[in-house]
Amino acid sequence: MDGSIPTSHNERAIKFRNDCSSKVEWIFMPLKSFQSLYAAADETTSPVAVAAAGGADATVIQALDLTRRRGWVRPILTGDPQQIREVARQIDVDLAGFEIIEEASDSAKAAVRSVRSGQARLLMKGQIATPSLMKAVLDKEDGLRTGKTICQVVLMEIEKDQRSFLMTDTGVTIQPTLEQKRQLIELIVDTAHRLGTESPRVALMSATEKVTPALPDTLETEQLVKLGNEGAFGNCLVQGPLSFDLAYASEAGQRKGISGEVTGAADAMVFPDLLSANLTVKGIMYTANCSFGGVLRGTTSPVVFMSRADSVETRINSLAYALHLLREGD
C-alpha cells in the first residue's frame, strides 16, 4: 500500500485488492517487505481466527473486513455489540462474516480468553488502552505469558532509501534490565530470522557511540556486545553503542570514522528504554514517507499491536506481519 487512504470503504477494497500487483519488489531490503508479506498471506489456505480487543473501532473493522475478503482472517470482535454494530453501520461494513463476543466490561479479557482457549489464534489490539490490554495478556492464569520479556517489535520500511529495519522495545517495557535487554535481542533476532534474514545486523542504540559512565546504558551495551560475539544470541552480528545516524546511514560512519559491519546497515535496533524507542519510532512514523506495522513478541503467539491512532493501512500491515510470524513459528 502506498500510504494514501481512500475515504470510501469500496475504494479501500479496490485499492487493497490491487496494491500487491502494482508495487515493484525492493531489492535492497534484507527483511521481507510488506509487499511480500501480503503475497504470502494471499496464499493462506484456511483463514486465521483473529480476536480484536476493543472491536468498536472503524479502522479495526475495516482492516478485518478487507483481510477477511482476501481470505487472510476470520474476524472475532469483542466489546459492546451495540457499539460495534453502530460503528459498522456508519462505515457500511456487513458484519455477517464476523463473530462478536459480548463483553462490554472487559473486552481485553474476552479477546485474550478466546486466544487462550484456541477459539482464535491471534490477538489484535483495537480501541483499547495499552495498560488494559497488557493486564489481560500478563494475567498469570489466563494470559499469554511464556516466561520471556514481552516487547513490541516494529517493522519499518523507509521508501526513499529502500531500507527496512526492526525496532524494539517501542511499546511495553519502560526501563529494561540487563537480562531483559538480553531477551529483547533474542526476540528481535528471532523475528529477523523469521522475516528471512539469516544473520541480522543488530545495533544497540544509545545517544553516543562511546562507552561512558555518563550514560549507564552504554556500560550494559558493552556486556551485551561481548555476549553477541560469543554467540549467545545465535546467528547475528551485534554492535554498539550506536546512535541512530550511525546505525542507519553509512555516510555518518564515514564522516565520524566509525566502522563495523552493523554501522550504516542495521537490520534491527534495540533501544535502551521505552522513552527513546517510542519517541524515535513515532517521529519516523509521522514525518517520513514510510510503511510500518507492529507486533508483540514474547507472548504465546504474536499479537497485532499498534497505536489506537493508527490507520487501516497500518493495521493491515501489522496483520500481514503477525500472520507471517505465526506461520514461521509453526
CSV table of C-alpha atoms in Angstrom, one decimal:
chain,number,residue,atom,x,y,z
A,1,MET,CA,0.0,0.0,0.0
A,2,ASP,CA,1.3,3.4,-0.8
A,3,GLY,CA,0.2,5.3,2.3
A,4,SER,CA,-2.8,7.2,0.8
A,5,ILE,CA,-6.1,6.0,2.3
A,6,PRO,CA,-9.3,6.5,0.2
A,7,THR,CA,-12.3,7.8,2.0
A,8,SER,CA,-14.8,5.3,0.7
A,9,HIS,CA,-14.9,1.8,2.0
A,10,ASN,CA,-15.4,0.4,-1.5
A,11,GLU,CA,-12.4,2.4,-2.8
A,12,ARG,CA,-10.4,0.9,0.1
A,13,ALA,CA,-11.4,-2.6,-1.0
A,14,ILE,CA,-10.4,-1.9,-4.7
A,15,LYS,CA,-7.2,-0.3,-3.6
A,16,PHE,CA,-6.3,-3.2,-1.3
A,17,ARG,CA,-7.1,-5.7,-3.9
A,18,ASN,CA,-4.8,-4.2,-6.5
A,19,ASP,CA,-1.9,-2.9,-4.4
A,20,CYS,CA,0.3,-6.0,-4.2
A,21,SER,CA,0.5,-6.4,-8.0
A,22,SER,CA,1.2,-2.8,-8.6
A,23,LYS,CA,4.3,-2.4,-6.5
A,24,VAL,CA,7.9,-3.4,-7.5
A,25,GLU,CA,9.8,-5.5,-5.0
A,26,TRP,CA,12.6,-3.6,-3.3
A,27,ILE,CA,15.8,-5.5,-3.9
A,28,PHE,CA,17.9,-3.8,-1.2
A,29,MET,CA,15.9,-4.9,1.8
A,30,PRO,CA,17.2,-8.0,3.6
A,31,LEU,CA,13.9,-8.3,5.6
A,32,LYS,CA,10.8,-9.3,3.9
A,33,SER,CA,8.8,-6.3,2.6
A,34,PHE,CA,5.2,-5.7,3.3
A,35,GLN,CA,4.5,-6.5,-0.3
A,36,SER,CA,6.0,-10.0,0.1
A,37,LEU,CA,4.1,-10.4,3.4
A,38,TYR,CA,0.9,-9.6,1.6
A,39,ALA,CA,1.7,-12.0,-1.1
A,40,ALA,CA,2.4,-14.8,1.5
A,41,ALA,CA,-0.9,-14.0,3.3
A,42,ASP,CA,-2.7,-14.3,0.0
A,43,GLU,CA,-1.6,-18.0,-0.1
A,44,THR,CA,-3.4,-18.7,3.1
A,45,THR,CA,-5.5,-21.9,2.6
A,46,SER,CA,-7.5,-21.5,5.8
A,47,PRO,CA,-8.3,-18.1,7.3
A,48,VAL,CA,-6.8,-17.5,10.7
A,49,ALA,CA,-9.1,-16.6,13.6
A,50,VAL,CA,-8.2,-13.1,14.9
A,51,ALA,CA,-9.8,-11.7,18.1
A,52,ALA,CA,-9.8,-7.9,18.4
A,53,ALA,CA,-9.9,-6.4,21.8
A,54,GLY,CA,-11.9,-3.2,21.6
A,55,GLY,CA,-13.7,-4.0,18.4
A,56,ALA,CA,-15.9,-0.9,18.2
A,57,ASP,CA,-13.5,0.9,16.0
A,58,ALA,CA,-13.8,1.9,12.4
A,59,THR,CA,-10.2,1.2,11.4
A,60,VAL,CA,-10.2,-2.2,13.1
A,61,ILE,CA,-13.4,-3.3,11.5
A,62,GLN,CA,-12.3,-2.1,8.0
A,63,ALA,CA,-8.9,-3.8,8.3
A,64,LEU,CA,-10.5,-7.0,9.4
A,65,ASP,CA,-13.2,-6.8,6.7
A,66,LEU,CA,-10.7,-6.2,3.9
A,67,THR,CA,-8.4,-9.0,5.1
A,68,ARG,CA,-11.4,-11.3,5.6
A,69,ARG,CA,-12.5,-10.7,2.0
A,70,ARG,CA,-8.9,-11.5,0.9
A,71,GLY,CA,-9.1,-14.8,2.8
A,72,TRP,CA,-6.5,-14.0,5.5
A,73,VAL,CA,-8.6,-13.9,8.6
A,74,ARG,CA,-11.8,-15.0,10.3
A,75,PRO,CA,-12.6,-11.9,12.5
A,76,ILE,CA,-13.8,-12.0,16.1
A,77,LEU,CA,-14.7,-8.7,17.7
A,78,THR,CA,-15.1,-8.3,21.5
A,79,GLY,CA,-16.8,-5.4,23.3
A,80,ASP,CA,-20.2,-3.8,23.3
A,81,PRO,CA,-22.2,-5.4,20.5
A,82,GLN,CA,-24.4,-2.4,20.1
A,83,GLN,CA,-21.5,-0.1,19.7
A,84,ILE,CA,-19.7,-2.5,17.3
A,85,ARG,CA,-22.8,-2.7,15.1
A,86,GLU,CA,-23.3,1.1,15.1
A,87,VAL,CA,-19.7,1.7,14.0
A,88,ALA,CA,-20.0,-1.0,11.3
A,89,ARG,CA,-23.3,0.7,10.1
A,90,GLN,CA,-21.6,4.1,9.9
A,91,ILE,CA,-18.8,2.7,7.7
A,92,ASP,CA,-21.1,0.5,5.6
A,93,VAL,CA,-19.5,-2.9,6.6
A,94,ASP,CA,-21.6,-6.0,6.7
A,95,LEU,CA,-20.8,-8.0,9.9
A,96,ALA,CA,-22.2,-11.2,8.5
A,97,GLY,CA,-18.7,-12.7,8.3
A,98,PHE,CA,-17.7,-11.6,11.8
A,99,GLU,CA,-18.2,-13.2,15.2
A,100,ILE,CA,-19.0,-10.9,18.1
A,101,ILE,CA,-18.2,-11.9,21.7
A,102,GLU,CA,-20.2,-9.7,24.0
A,103,GLU,CA,-18.0,-8.4,26.8
A,104,ALA,CA,-18.6,-4.7,27.3
A,105,SER,CA,-17.0,-4.5,30.7
A,106,ASP,CA,-13.6,-6.2,29.7
A,107,SER,CA,-13.1,-6.8,26.0
A,108,ALA,CA,-9.4,-7.4,26.5
A,109,LYS,CA,-10.0,-10.3,28.9
A,110,ALA,CA,-12.6,-11.8,26.5
A,111,ALA,CA,-10.2,-11.5,23.5
A,112,VAL,CA,-7.3,-13.0,25.4
A,113,ARG,CA,-9.5,-15.8,26.7
A,114,SER,CA,-10.5,-16.7,23.1
A,115,VAL,CA,-6.8,-17.0,22.1
A,116,ARG,CA,-6.0,-19.0,25.3
A,117,SER,CA,-8.8,-21.4,24.6
A,118,GLY,CA,-7.9,-21.9,20.9
A,119,GLN,CA,-11.0,-20.2,19.6
A,120,ALA,CA,-8.7,-17.6,18.0
A,121,ARG,CA,-5.0,-17.9,17.0
A,122,LEU,CA,-4.1,-14.2,17.1
A,123,LEU,CA,-4.9,-11.3,19.4
A,124,MET,CA,-5.3,-7.8,17.9
A,125,LYS,CA,-5.2,-4.6,19.8
A,126,GLY,CA,-8.2,-2.4,18.9
A,127,GLN,CA,-9.7,0.7,20.5
A,128,ILE,CA,-8.4,-0.1,24.0
A,129,ALA,CA,-5.6,1.4,26.1
A,130,THR,CA,-2.3,-0.5,26.3
A,131,PRO,CA,-2.4,-0.9,30.1
A,132,SER,CA,-5.9,-2.6,29.9
A,133,LEU,CA,-4.7,-5.0,27.2
A,134,MET,CA,-1.5,-5.8,28.9
A,135,LYS,CA,-3.3,-6.6,32.2
A,136,ALA,CA,-5.1,-9.3,30.4
A,137,VAL,CA,-2.1,-10.5,28.4
A,138,LEU,CA,0.0,-10.7,31.6
A,139,ASP,CA,-2.6,-12.5,33.7
A,140,LYS,CA,-0.7,-15.4,35.4
A,141,GLU,CA,-3.6,-17.9,34.9
A,142,ASP,CA,-5.4,-16.8,31.8
A,143,GLY,CA,-2.9,-14.6,29.9
A,144,LEU,CA,-0.4,-15.2,27.1
A,145,ARG,CA,2.8,-15.3,29.1
A,146,THR,CA,5.7,-17.5,28.1
A,147,GLY,CA,8.2,-16.5,30.7
A,148,LYS,CA,10.0,-14.2,28.3
A,149,THR,CA,10.1,-10.4,28.3
A,150,ILE,CA,7.2,-9.1,26.3
A,151,CYS,CA,8.0,-6.4,23.8
A,152,GLN,CA,6.7,-4.6,20.8
A,153,VAL,CA,8.8,-5.1,17.6
A,154,VAL,CA,8.0,-2.6,14.8
A,155,LEU,CA,8.9,-3.4,11.2
A,156,MET,CA,9.7,-0.2,9.4
A,157,GLU,CA,10.2,0.5,5.7
A,158,ILE,CA,11.6,3.8,4.5
A,159,GLU,CA,10.7,4.1,0.9
A,160,LYS,CA,13.1,6.8,-0.3
A,161,ASP,CA,16.1,4.8,1.0
A,162,GLN,CA,14.8,1.4,0.1
A,163,ARG,CA,15.5,0.4,3.7
A,164,SER,CA,13.8,-1.8,6.2
A,165,PHE,CA,14.6,-2.5,9.9
A,166,LEU,CA,13.1,-3.7,13.1
A,167,MET,CA,12.9,-1.7,16.3
A,168,THR,CA,12.3,-2.7,19.9
A,169,ASP,CA,11.0,-2.2,22.6
A,170,THR,CA,8.8,0.5,21.3
A,171,GLY,CA,5.7,-0.1,23.4
A,172,VAL,CA,5.9,-2.1,26.7
A,173,THR,CA,9.0,-2.3,28.9
A,174,ILE,CA,9.8,1.1,30.4
A,175,GLN,CA,13.3,0.5,31.7
A,176,PRO,CA,14.6,-2.9,30.7
A,177,THR,CA,17.1,-4.6,33.0
A,178,LEU,CA,20.3,-6.2,31.6
A,179,GLU,CA,18.6,-9.6,31.5
A,180,GLN,CA,15.5,-8.1,29.8
A,181,LYS,CA,17.8,-6.5,27.2
A,182,ARG,CA,19.3,-9.8,26.5
A,183,GLN,CA,15.9,-11.3,25.9
A,184,LEU,CA,15.0,-8.3,23.7
A,185,ILE,CA,18.0,-9.1,21.5
A,186,GLU,CA,17.0,-12.8,21.3
A,187,LEU,CA,13.4,-11.9,20.3
A,188,ILE,CA,14.4,-9.3,17.6
A,189,VAL,CA,17.0,-11.7,16.2
A,190,ASP,CA,14.3,-14.5,16.0
A,191,THR,CA,11.9,-12.0,14.4
A,192,ALA,CA,14.5,-11.1,11.8
A,193,HIS,CA,15.2,-14.8,11.1
A,194,ARG,CA,11.5,-15.4,10.5
A,195,LEU,CA,11.5,-12.4,8.1
A,196,GLY,CA,14.2,-14.0,6.0
A,197,THR,CA,17.4,-12.5,7.3
A,198,GLU,CA,19.9,-15.3,8.0
A,199,SER,CA,22.4,-13.2,10.0
A,200,PRO,CA,20.7,-9.9,11.1
A,201,ARG,CA,22.9,-6.9,12.0
A,202,VAL,CA,21.8,-5.7,15.4
A,203,ALA,CA,22.5,-2.2,16.6
A,204,LEU,CA,22.4,-1.5,20.3
A,205,MET,CA,21.2,2.1,20.4
A,206,SER,CA,22.3,5.0,22.5
A,207,ALA,CA,23.0,8.7,22.3
A,208,THR,CA,26.7,8.1,21.6
A,209,GLU,CA,29.0,5.6,20.0
A,210,LYS,CA,31.3,5.5,23.1
A,211,VAL,CA,31.1,3.6,26.3
A,212,THR,CA,30.9,6.1,29.1
A,213,PRO,CA,29.8,6.1,32.8
A,214,ALA,CA,27.8,9.3,31.9
A,215,LEU,CA,25.4,7.1,30.0
A,216,PRO,CA,25.0,3.9,32.1
A,217,ASP,CA,23.2,2.1,29.3
A,218,THR,CA,26.4,2.0,27.3
A,219,LEU,CA,28.1,0.0,30.1
A,220,GLU,CA,25.4,-2.7,29.7
A,221,THR,CA,25.8,-2.4,25.9
A,222,GLU,CA,29.4,-3.4,26.3
A,223,GLN,CA,28.4,-6.6,28.1
A,224,LEU,CA,25.7,-7.4,25.5
A,225,VAL,CA,28.1,-7.0,22.6
A,226,LYS,CA,30.5,-9.4,24.3
A,227,LEU,CA,27.7,-11.9,24.6
A,228,GLY,CA,26.9,-11.4,21.0
A,229,ASN,CA,30.5,-12.0,20.0
A,230,GLU,CA,30.3,-15.3,22.0
A,231,GLY,CA,27.3,-16.5,20.1
A,232,ALA,CA,24.8,-16.0,22.9
A,233,PHE,CA,22.1,-14.7,20.5
A,234,GLY,CA,22.6,-17.2,17.7
A,235,ASN,CA,23.4,-16.2,14.1
A,236,CYS,CA,23.6,-12.4,14.1
A,237,LEU,CA,26.1,-9.5,14.3
A,238,VAL,CA,25.8,-7.2,17.4
A,239,GLN,CA,27.4,-3.8,17.6
A,240,GLY,CA,27.0,-0.9,20.0
A,241,PRO,CA,26.6,1.6,21.4
A,242,LEU,CA,25.4,3.3,18.2
A,243,SER,CA,23.5,6.5,17.7
A,244,PHE,CA,20.6,6.4,15.2
A,245,ASP,CA,22.6,8.1,12.4
A,246,LEU,CA,25.4,5.5,12.8
A,247,ALA,CA,23.0,2.6,12.8
A,248,TYR,CA,21.1,3.9,9.7
A,249,ALA,CA,23.4,5.9,7.4
A,250,SER,CA,26.8,4.6,6.1
A,251,GLU,CA,27.9,8.2,5.4
A,252,ALA,CA,27.5,9.0,9.1
A,253,GLY,CA,30.0,6.3,9.9
A,254,GLN,CA,32.4,7.5,7.2
A,255,ARG,CA,32.3,11.1,8.5
A,256,LYS,CA,32.7,10.1,12.1
A,257,GLY,CA,35.3,7.5,11.4
A,258,ILE,CA,33.2,4.7,12.9
A,259,SER,CA,33.4,1.3,11.2
A,260,GLY,CA,31.8,-2.1,11.8
A,261,GLU,CA,29.5,-4.5,10.0
A,262,VAL,CA,26.4,-3.0,11.6
A,263,THR,CA,27.3,0.7,11.0
A,264,GLY,CA,25.0,2.2,8.4
A,265,ALA,CA,23.3,-1.2,7.8
A,266,ALA,CA,21.3,-2.2,10.9
A,267,ASP,CA,18.5,-4.7,10.3
A,268,ALA,CA,17.4,-4.4,13.9
A,269,MET,CA,17.7,-1.7,16.6
A,270,VAL,CA,17.4,-2.4,20.3
A,271,PHE,CA,16.8,0.7,22.4
A,272,PRO,CA,17.9,1.2,26.0
A,273,ASP,CA,14.5,2.3,27.2
A,274,LEU,CA,10.9,2.9,26.2
A,275,LEU,CA,11.3,6.7,26.1
A,276,SER,CA,14.0,6.7,23.4
A,277,ALA,CA,12.4,3.9,21.4
A,278,ASN,CA,8.8,5.3,21.4
A,279,LEU,CA,10.0,8.9,20.6
A,280,THR,CA,12.1,7.6,17.7
A,281,VAL,CA,9.5,5.3,16.1
A,282,LYS,CA,6.7,7.9,16.3
A,283,GLY,CA,9.0,10.6,15.0
A,284,ILE,CA,9.7,8.4,11.9
A,285,MET,CA,6.0,7.4,11.5
A,286,TYR,CA,4.7,10.9,11.4
A,287,THR,CA,7.5,12.6,9.4
A,288,ALA,CA,8.9,10.1,6.9
A,289,ASN,CA,7.4,8.5,3.8
A,290,CYS,CA,7.3,5.1,5.3
A,291,SER,CA,5.2,1.9,5.9
A,292,PHE,CA,5.2,0.1,9.3
A,293,GLY,CA,3.5,-2.5,11.4
A,294,GLY,CA,3.9,-3.8,14.9
A,295,VAL,CA,3.5,-7.0,16.9
A,296,LEU,CA,4.2,-8.1,20.4
A,297,ARG,CA,6.8,-10.9,20.8
A,298,GLY,CA,7.4,-12.9,23.9
A,299,THR,CA,3.7,-14.0,24.0
A,300,THR,CA,2.4,-17.5,23.2
A,301,SER,CA,1.7,-16.2,19.7
A,302,PRO,CA,2.3,-12.8,18.0
A,303,VAL,CA,-0.1,-10.0,19.0
A,304,VAL,CA,-1.1,-7.4,16.4
A,305,PHE,CA,-0.2,-4.4,18.4
A,306,MET,CA,-0.1,-0.8,17.3
A,307,SER,CA,-1.5,2.6,18.5
A,308,ARG,CA,-5.2,3.3,18.7
A,309,ALA,CA,-4.4,6.3,16.4
A,310,ASP,CA,-3.2,4.1,13.5
A,311,SER,CA,-4.7,3.8,10.1
A,312,VAL,CA,-6.4,1.0,8.3
A,313,GLU,CA,-3.2,0.5,6.3
A,314,THR,CA,-1.0,0.1,9.4
A,315,ARG,CA,-3.5,-2.4,10.9
A,316,ILE,CA,-3.4,-4.4,7.7
A,317,ASN,CA,0.5,-4.2,7.6
A,318,SER,CA,0.5,-5.5,11.2
A,319,LEU,CA,-1.9,-8.3,10.4
A,320,ALA,CA,0.3,-9.5,7.5
A,321,TYR,CA,3.4,-9.2,9.7
A,322,ALA,CA,1.8,-11.2,12.5
A,323,LEU,CA,0.4,-13.9,10.2
A,324,HIS,CA,3.9,-14.4,8.7
A,325,LEU,CA,5.5,-14.8,12.1
A,326,LEU,CA,2.8,-17.2,13.2
A,327,ARG,CA,3.3,-19.4,10.1
A,328,GLU,CA,7.1,-19.3,10.5
A,329,GLY,CA,6.7,-20.4,14.2
A,330,ASP,CA,4.5,-23.4,13.4
